[in-house]
mmCIF file of C-alpha atoms and ligand atoms in Angstrom:
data_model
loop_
_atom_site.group_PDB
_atom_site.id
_atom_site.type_symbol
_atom_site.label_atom_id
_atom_site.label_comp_id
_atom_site.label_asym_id
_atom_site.label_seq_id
_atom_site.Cartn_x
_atom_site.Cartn_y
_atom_site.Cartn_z
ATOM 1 C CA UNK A 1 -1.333 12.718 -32.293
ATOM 2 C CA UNK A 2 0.149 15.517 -30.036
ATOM 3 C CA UNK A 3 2.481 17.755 -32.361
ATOM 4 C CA UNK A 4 4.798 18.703 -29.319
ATOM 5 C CA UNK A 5 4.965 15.370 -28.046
ATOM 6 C CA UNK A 6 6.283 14.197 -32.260
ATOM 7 C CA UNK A 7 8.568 17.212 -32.524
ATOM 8 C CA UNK A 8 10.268 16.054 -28.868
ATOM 9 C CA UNK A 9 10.357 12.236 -30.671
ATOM 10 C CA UNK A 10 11.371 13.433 -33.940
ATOM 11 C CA UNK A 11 14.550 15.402 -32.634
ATOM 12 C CA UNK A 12 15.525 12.423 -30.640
ATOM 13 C CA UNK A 13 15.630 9.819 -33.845
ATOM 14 C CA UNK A 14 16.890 11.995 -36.157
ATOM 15 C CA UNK A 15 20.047 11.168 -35.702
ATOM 16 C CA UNK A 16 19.968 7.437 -35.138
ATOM 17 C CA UNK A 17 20.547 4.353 -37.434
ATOM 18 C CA UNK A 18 18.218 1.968 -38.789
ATOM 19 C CA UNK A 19 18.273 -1.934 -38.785
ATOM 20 C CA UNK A 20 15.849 -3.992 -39.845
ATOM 21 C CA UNK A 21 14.601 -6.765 -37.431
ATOM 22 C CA UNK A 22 11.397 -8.645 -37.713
ATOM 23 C CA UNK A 23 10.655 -9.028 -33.946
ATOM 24 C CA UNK A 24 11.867 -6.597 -31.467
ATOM 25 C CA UNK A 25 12.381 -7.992 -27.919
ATOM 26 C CA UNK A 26 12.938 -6.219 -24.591
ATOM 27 C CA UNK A 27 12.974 -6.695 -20.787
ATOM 28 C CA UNK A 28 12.282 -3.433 -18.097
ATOM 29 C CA UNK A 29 12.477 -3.671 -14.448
ATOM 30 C CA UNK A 30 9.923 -2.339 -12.569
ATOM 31 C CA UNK A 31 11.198 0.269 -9.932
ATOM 32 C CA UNK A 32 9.754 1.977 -6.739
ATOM 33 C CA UNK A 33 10.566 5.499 -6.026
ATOM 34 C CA UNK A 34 12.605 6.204 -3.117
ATOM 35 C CA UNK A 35 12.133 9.829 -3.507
ATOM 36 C CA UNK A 36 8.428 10.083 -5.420
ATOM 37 C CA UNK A 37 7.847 11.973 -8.620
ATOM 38 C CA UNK A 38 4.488 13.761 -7.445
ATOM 39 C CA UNK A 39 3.358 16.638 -10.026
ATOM 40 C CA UNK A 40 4.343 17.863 -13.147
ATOM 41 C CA UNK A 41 5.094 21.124 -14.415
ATOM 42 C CA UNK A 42 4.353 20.240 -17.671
ATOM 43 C CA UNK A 43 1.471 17.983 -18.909
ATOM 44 C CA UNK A 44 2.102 17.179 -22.745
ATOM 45 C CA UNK A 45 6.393 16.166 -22.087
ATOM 46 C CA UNK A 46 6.089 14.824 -18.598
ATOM 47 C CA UNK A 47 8.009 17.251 -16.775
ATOM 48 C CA UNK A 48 8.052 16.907 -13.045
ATOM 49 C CA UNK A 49 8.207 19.909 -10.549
ATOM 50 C CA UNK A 50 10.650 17.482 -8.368
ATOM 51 C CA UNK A 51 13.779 15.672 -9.250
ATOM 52 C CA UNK A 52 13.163 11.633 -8.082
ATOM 53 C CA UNK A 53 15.532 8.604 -7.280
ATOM 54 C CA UNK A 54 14.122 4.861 -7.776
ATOM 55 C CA UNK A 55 15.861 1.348 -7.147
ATOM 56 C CA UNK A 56 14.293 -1.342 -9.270
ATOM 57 C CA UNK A 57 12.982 -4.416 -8.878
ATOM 58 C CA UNK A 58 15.410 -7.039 -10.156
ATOM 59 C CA UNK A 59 14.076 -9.468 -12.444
ATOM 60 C CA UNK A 60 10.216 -8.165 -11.587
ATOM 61 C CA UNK A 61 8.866 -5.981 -14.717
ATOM 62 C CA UNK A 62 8.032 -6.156 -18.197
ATOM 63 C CA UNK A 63 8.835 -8.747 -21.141
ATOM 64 C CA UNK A 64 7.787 -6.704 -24.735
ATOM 65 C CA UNK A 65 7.959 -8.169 -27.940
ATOM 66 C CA UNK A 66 7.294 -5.906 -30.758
ATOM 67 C CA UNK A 67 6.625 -6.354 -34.783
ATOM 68 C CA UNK A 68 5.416 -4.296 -37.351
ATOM 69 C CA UNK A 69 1.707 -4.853 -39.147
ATOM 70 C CA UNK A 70 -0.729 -3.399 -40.627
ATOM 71 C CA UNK A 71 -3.292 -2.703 -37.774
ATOM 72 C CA UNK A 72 -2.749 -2.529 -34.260
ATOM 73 C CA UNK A 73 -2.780 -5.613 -32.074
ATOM 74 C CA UNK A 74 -2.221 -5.448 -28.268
ATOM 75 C CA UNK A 75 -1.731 -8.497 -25.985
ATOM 76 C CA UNK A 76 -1.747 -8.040 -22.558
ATOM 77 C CA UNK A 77 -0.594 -11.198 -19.875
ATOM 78 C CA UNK A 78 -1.661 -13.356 -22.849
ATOM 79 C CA UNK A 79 -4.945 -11.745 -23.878
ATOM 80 C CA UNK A 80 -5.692 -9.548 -26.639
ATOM 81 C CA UNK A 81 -7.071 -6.069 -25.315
ATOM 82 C CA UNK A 82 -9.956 -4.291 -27.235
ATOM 83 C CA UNK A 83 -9.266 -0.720 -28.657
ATOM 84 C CA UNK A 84 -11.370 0.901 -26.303
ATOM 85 C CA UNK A 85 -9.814 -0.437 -23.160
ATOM 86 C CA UNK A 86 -7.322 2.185 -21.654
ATOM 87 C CA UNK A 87 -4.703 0.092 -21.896
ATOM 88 C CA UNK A 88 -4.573 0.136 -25.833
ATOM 89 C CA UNK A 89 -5.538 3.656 -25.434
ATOM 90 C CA UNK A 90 -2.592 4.735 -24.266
ATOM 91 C CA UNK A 91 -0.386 2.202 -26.472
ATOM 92 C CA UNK A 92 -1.851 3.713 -29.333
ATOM 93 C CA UNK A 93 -1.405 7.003 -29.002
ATOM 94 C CA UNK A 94 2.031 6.217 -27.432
ATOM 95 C CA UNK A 95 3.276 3.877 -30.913
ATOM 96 C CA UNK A 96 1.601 6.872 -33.034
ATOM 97 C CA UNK A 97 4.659 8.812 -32.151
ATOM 98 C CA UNK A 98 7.093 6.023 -33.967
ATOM 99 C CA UNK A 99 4.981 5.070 -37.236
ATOM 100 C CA UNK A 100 6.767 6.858 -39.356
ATOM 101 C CA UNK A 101 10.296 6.633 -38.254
ATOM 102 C CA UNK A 102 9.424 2.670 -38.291
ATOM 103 C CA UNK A 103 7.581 2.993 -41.345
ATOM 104 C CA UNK A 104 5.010 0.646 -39.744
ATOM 105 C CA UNK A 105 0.792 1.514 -40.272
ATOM 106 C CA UNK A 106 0.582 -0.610 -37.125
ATOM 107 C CA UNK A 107 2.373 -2.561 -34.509
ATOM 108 C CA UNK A 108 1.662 -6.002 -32.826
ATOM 109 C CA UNK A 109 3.151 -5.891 -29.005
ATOM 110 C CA UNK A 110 3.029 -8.549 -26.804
ATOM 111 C CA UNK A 111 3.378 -7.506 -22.799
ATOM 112 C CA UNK A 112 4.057 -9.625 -20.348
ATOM 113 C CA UNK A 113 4.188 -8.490 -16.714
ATOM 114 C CA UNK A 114 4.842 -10.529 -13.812
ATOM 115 C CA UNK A 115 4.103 -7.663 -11.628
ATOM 116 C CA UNK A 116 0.316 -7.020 -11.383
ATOM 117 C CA UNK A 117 -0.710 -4.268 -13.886
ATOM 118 C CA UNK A 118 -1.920 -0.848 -12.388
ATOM 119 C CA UNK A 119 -2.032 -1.963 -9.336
ATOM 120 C CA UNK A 120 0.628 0.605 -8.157
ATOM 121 C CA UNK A 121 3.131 -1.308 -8.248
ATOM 122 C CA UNK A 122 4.681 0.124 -11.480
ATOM 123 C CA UNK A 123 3.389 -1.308 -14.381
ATOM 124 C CA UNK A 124 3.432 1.510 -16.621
ATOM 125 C CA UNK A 125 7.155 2.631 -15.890
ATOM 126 C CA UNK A 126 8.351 -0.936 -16.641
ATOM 127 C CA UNK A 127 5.710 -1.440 -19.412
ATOM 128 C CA UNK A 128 6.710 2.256 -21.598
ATOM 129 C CA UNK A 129 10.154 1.319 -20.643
ATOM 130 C CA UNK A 130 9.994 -2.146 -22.433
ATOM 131 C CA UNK A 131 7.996 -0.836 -25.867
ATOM 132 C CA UNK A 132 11.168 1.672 -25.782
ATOM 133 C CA UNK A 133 13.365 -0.680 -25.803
ATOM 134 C CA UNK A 134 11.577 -3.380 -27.748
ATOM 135 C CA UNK A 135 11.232 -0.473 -30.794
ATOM 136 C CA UNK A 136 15.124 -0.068 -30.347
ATOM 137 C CA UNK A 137 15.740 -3.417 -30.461
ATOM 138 C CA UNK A 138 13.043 -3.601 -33.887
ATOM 139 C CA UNK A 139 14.808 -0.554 -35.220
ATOM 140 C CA UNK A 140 18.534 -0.644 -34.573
ATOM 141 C CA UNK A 141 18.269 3.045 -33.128
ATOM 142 C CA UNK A 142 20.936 1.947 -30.803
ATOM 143 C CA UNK A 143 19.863 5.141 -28.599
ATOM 144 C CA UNK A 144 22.202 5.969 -25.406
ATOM 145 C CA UNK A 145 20.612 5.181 -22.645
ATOM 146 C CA UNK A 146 19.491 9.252 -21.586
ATOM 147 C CA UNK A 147 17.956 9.263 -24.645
ATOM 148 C CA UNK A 148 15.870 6.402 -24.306
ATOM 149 C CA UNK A 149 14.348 7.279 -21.019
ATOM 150 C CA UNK A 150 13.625 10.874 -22.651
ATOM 151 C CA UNK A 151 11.630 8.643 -24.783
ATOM 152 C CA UNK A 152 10.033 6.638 -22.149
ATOM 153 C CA UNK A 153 9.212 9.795 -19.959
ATOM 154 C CA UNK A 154 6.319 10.626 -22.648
ATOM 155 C CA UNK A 155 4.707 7.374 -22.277
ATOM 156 C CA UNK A 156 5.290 7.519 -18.596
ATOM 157 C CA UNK A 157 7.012 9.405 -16.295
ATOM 158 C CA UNK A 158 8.155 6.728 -13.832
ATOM 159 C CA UNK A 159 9.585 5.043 -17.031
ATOM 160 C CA UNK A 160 12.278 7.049 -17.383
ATOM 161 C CA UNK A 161 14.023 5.403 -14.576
ATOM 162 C CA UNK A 162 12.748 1.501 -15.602
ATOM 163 C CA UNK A 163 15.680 1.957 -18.884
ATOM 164 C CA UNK A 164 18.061 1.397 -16.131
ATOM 165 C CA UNK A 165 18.655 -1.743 -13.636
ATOM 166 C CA UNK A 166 19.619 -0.582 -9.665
ATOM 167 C CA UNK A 167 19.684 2.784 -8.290
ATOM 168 C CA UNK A 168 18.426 5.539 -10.760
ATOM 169 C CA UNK A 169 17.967 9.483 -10.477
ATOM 170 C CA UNK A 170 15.492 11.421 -13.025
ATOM 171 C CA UNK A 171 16.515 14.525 -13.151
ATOM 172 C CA UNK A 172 14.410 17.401 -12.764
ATOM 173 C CA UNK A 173 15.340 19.578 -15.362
ATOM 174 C CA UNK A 174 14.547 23.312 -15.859
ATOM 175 C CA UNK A 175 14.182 23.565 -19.683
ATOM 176 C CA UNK A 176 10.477 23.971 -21.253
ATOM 177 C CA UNK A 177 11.855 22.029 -24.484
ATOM 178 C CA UNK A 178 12.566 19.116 -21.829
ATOM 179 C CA UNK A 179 15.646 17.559 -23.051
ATOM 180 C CA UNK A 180 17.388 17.928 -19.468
ATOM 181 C CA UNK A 181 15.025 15.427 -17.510
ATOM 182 C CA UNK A 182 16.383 12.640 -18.009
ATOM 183 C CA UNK A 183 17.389 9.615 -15.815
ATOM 184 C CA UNK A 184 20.958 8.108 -15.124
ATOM 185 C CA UNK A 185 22.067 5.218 -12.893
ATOM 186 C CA UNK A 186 23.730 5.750 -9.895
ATOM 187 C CA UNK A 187 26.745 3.620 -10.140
ATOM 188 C CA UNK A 188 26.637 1.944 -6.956
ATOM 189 C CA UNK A 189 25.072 -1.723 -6.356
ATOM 190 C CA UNK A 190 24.338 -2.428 -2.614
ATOM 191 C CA UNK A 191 24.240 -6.031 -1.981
ATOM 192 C CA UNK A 192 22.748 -6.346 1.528
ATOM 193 C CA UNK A 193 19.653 -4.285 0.531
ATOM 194 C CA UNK A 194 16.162 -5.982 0.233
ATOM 195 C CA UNK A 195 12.640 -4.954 -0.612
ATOM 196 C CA UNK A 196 9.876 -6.960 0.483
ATOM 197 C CA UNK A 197 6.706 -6.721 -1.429
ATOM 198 C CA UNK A 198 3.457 -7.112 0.833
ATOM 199 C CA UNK A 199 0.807 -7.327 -1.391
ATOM 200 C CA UNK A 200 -2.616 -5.996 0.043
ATOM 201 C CA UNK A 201 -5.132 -5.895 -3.211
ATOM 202 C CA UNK A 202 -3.867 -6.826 -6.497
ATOM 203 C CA UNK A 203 -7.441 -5.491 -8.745
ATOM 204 C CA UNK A 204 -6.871 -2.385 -10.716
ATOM 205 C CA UNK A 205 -7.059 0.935 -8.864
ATOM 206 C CA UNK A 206 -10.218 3.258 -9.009
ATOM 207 C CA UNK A 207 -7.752 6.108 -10.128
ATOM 208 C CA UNK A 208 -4.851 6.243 -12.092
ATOM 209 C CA UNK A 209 -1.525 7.872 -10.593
ATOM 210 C CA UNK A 210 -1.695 10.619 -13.954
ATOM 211 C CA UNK A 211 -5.629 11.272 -12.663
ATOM 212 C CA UNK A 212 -4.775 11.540 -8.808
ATOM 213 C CA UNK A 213 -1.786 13.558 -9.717
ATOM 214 C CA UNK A 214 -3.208 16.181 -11.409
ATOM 215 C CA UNK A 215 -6.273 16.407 -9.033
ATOM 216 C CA UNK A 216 -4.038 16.354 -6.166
ATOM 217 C CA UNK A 217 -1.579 19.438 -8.006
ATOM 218 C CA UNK A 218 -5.116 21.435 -8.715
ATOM 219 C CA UNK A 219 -6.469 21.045 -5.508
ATOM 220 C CA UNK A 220 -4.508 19.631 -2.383
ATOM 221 C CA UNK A 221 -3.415 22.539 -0.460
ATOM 222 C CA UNK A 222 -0.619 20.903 1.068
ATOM 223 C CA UNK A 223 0.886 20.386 -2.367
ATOM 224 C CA UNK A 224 2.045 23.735 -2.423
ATOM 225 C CA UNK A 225 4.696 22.437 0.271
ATOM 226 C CA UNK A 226 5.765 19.145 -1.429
ATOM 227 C CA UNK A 227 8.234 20.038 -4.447
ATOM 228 C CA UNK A 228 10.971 21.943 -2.194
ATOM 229 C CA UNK A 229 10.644 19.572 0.495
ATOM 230 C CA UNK A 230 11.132 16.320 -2.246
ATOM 231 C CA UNK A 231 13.903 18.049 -3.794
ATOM 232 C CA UNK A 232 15.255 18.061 -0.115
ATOM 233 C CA UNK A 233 14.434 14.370 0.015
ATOM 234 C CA UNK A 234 16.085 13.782 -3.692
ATOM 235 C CA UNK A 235 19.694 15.304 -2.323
ATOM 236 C CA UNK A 236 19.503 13.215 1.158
ATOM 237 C CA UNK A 237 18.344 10.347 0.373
ATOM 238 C CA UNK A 238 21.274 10.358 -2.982
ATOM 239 C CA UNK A 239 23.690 10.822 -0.221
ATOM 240 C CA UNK A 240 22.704 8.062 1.825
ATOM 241 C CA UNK A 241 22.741 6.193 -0.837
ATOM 242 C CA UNK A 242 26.487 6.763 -1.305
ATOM 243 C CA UNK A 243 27.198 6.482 2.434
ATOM 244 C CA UNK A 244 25.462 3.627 2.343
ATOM 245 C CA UNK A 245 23.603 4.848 5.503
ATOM 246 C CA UNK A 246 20.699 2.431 5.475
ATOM 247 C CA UNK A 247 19.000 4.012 8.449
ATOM 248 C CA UNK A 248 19.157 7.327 6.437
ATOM 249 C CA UNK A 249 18.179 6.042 3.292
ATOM 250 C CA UNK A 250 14.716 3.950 5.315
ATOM 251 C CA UNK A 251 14.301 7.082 7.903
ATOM 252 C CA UNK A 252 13.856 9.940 4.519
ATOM 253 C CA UNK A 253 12.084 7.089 2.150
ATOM 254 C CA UNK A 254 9.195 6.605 4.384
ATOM 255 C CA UNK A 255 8.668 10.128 5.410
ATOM 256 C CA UNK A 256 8.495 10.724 1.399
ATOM 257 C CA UNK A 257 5.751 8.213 0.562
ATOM 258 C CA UNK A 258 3.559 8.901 3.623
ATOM 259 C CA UNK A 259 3.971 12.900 2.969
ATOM 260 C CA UNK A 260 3.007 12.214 -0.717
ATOM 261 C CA UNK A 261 -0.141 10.146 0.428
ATOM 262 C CA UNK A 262 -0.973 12.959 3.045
ATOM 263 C CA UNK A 263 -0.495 15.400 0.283
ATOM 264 C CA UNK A 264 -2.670 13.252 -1.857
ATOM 265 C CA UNK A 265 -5.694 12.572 0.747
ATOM 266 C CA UNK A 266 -5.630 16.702 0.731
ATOM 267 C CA UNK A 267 -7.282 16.375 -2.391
ATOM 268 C CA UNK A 268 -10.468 17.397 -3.324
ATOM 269 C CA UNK A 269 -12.678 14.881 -3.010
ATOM 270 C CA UNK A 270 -10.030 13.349 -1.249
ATOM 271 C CA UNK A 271 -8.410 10.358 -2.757
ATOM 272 C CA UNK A 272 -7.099 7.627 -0.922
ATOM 273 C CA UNK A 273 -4.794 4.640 -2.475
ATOM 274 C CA UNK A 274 -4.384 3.034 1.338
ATOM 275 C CA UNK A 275 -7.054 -0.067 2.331
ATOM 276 C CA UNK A 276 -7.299 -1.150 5.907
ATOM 277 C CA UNK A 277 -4.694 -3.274 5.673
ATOM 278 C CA UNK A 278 -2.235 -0.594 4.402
ATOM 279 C CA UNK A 279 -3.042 0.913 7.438
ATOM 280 C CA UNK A 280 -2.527 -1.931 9.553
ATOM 281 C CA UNK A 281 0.134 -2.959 7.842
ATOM 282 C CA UNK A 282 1.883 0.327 8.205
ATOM 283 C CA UNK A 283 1.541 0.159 12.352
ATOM 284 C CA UNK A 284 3.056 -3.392 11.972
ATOM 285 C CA UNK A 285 6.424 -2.292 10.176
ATOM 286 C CA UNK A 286 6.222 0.814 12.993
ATOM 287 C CA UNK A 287 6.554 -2.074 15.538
ATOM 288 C CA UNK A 288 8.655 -4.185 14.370
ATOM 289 C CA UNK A 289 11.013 -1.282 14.520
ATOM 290 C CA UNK A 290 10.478 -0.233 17.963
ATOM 291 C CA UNK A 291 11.716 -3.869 18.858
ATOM 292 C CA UNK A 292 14.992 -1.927 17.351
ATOM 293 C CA UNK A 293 14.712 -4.050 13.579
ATOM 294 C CA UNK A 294 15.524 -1.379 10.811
ATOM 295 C CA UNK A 295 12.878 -1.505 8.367
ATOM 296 C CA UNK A 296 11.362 0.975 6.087
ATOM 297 C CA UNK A 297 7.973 1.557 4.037
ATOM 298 C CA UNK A 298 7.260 2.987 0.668
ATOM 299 C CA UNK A 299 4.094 3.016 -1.180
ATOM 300 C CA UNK A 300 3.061 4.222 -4.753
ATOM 301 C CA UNK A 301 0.265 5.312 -6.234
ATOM 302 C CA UNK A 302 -1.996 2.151 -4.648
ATOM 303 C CA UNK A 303 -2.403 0.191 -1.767
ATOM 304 C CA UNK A 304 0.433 -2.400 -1.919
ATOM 305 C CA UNK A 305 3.808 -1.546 0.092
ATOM 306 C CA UNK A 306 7.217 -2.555 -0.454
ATOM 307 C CA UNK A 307 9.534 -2.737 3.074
ATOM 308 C CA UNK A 308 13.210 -2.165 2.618
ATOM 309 C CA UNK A 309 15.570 -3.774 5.033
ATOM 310 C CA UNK A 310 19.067 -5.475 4.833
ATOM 311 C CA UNK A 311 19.924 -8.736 4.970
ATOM 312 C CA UNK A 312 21.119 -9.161 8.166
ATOM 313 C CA UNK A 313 16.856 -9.284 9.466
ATOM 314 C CA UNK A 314 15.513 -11.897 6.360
ATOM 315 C CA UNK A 315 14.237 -14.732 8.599
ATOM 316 C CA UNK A 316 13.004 -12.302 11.204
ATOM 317 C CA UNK A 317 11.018 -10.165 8.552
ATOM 318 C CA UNK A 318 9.974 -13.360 7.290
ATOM 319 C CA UNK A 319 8.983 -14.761 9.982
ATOM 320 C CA UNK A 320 6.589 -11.334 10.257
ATOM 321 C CA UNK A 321 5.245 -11.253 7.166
ATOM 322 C CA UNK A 322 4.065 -14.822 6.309
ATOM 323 C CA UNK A 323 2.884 -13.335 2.368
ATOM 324 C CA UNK A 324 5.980 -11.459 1.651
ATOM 325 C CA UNK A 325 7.763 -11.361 -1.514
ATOM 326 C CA UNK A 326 11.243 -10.657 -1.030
ATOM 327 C CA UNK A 327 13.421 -8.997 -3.689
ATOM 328 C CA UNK A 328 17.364 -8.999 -4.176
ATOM 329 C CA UNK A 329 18.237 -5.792 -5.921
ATOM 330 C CA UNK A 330 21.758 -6.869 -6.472
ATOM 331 C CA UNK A 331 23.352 -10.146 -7.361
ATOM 332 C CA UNK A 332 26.366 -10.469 -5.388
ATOM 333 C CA UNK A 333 28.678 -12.435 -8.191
ATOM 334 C CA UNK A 334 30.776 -13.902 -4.975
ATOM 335 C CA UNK A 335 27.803 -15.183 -3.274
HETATM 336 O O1 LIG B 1 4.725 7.574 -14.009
HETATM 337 P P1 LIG B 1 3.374 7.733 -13.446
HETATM 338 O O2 LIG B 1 2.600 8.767 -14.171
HETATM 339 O O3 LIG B 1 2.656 6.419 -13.335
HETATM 340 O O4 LIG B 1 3.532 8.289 -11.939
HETATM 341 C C1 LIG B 1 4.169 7.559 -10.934
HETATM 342 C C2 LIG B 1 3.995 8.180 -9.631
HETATM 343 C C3 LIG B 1 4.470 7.376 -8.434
HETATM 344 O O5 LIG B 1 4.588 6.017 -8.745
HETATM 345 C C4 LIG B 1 3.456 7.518 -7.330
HETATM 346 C C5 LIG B 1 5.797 7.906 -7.893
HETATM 347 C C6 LIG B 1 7.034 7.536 -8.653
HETATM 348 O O6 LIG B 1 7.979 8.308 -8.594
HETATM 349 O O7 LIG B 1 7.092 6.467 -9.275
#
């Protein structure tokens, strides 16, 4: 167990009550950065060296159910992982934060995602987000929300925005103990918007995001570039969002994922989450706004891409993109 990482956890439960549930049960959005958390300044506490806003994917994410045991027992998409597999690698070490505070030797947690799992499409955020909540839910910490995605920053970075539903900013920060990065909704819901998943290879990726990153902050000279120019990105694009300038909003989005792929091919040996089809995929959405249709690209750490447009252009993105997915970030209650 990492002592810094259980000193950060301790400080944040100290305060908080205790229940006593038999079965805690959570639900996490999934969310794709608009402005993409790419480096960290600090390894152990997830601290990023760029401030990052996400919108999440409605009711696409992660379904936890947690209760305490004796030994560990992971279930993944209704299998039971081994210990070795990284999966209940990382639960483990994640839950060995929480044993004592839940006075539980071990923990049985049941994920369900219905998203595909580290296939960059944010797995992990909604996944660490969901065992937060689920061990709030077990516990009766009844955390505020800041200090819940504190918590869910250590299993994940990208977490720390899946405690919310909508638009959400993670917050830099500046202090080494890390108690300033944390995320907050932005109150705004923006009922026109959609996102449009295109899925392009749904297998597990060769490399995970916390393996590129660091490879990519070590060695990719145009890293050195990236944090000034995303904290640019993280100011814009949260204005936009207010104006609800959607041409704005697309226009800064894309230019942030395909600068944080450039900056990540700079790697060395380069890495590369894009297939073919990204590629071609990519010239496609390039077209179809030529023909003067406002629509937007963003990419994580994988080949998959989400489009953002508004829905004003459904049928005609439909009618482009015959294996689409489409995605209502906001219920209108009046529709
Ligand atoms: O939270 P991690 O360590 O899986 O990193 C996520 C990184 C990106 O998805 C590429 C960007 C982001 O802000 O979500």
């Amino acid at each position: 167990m990492n002592d810094i990482q259980y000193q950060f956890v301790k400080k944040i439960l100290n305060s908080s009550s205790h229940g006593a549930k038999e079965i805690g049960r959570s639900f996490a959005p999934s969310n794709i950065a608009l402005c993409k958390y790419w480096g960290k300044r600090d390894d152990v506490l997830n601290l990023p060296c760029n401030g990052s806003i996400s919108i999440s994917l409605g009711e696409k994410g992660t379904f936890t159910e947690i209760k305490r045991t004796n030994k560990d027992v992971f279930v993944l998409n209704g299998q039971i992982m081994s210990c070795e597999s990284l999966f209940s690698k990382r639960m483990t070490s994640f839950l060995d934060l929480f044993r004592d505070s839940c006075r539980a030797p071990g923990f049985e947690v049941i994920t369900t995602n219905n998203i595909p799992t580290s296939a960059g499409l944010a797995s992990s955020a909604s996944g660490f987000a969901a065992l937060v909540l689920a061990l709030n839910d077990l516990t009766g910490w009844e955390l505020a929300n800041k200090d819940l995605s504190l918590l869910a920053r250590i299993g994940s970075g990208s977490a720390s925005r899946s405690i919310y539903n909508g638009f959400v900013k993670w917050n830099m920060g500046k202090s080494h103990d890390g108690f300033d990065s944390y995320s907050e909704l932005i109150d705004l819901k923006w009922y026109e918007l959609r996102i449009g998943i295109l899925k392009v290879d749904e297998t597990e990726k060769k490399i995970s995001s916390r393996e590129a990153m660091k490879k990519c902050v070590a060695t990719s000279k145009k890293y050195q570039a990236w944090p000034k120019q995303a904290e640019e990105d993280f100011h814009n694009i949260y204005n936009a969002i207010f104006e609800k300038n959607f041409l704005l909003l697309g226009q800064i989005a894309e230019a942030n994922a395909l600068r944080m792929h450039e900056t990540i091919r700079d790697t060395v040996p380069s890495i590369d989450f894009f297939t073919n089809e990204t590629y071609e995929l990519l010239e496609k959405i390039k077209k179809i706004r030529k023909n003067g249709i406002e629509v937007f690209a963003t990419i994580d750490a994988g080949p998959n891409i989400k489009i953002l447009f508004l829905d004003k252009n459904e049928s005609i993105i439909c009618n482009e993109f015959s294996n689409i997915e489409i995605i209502k970030p906001f219920k209108d209650p009046n529709a």
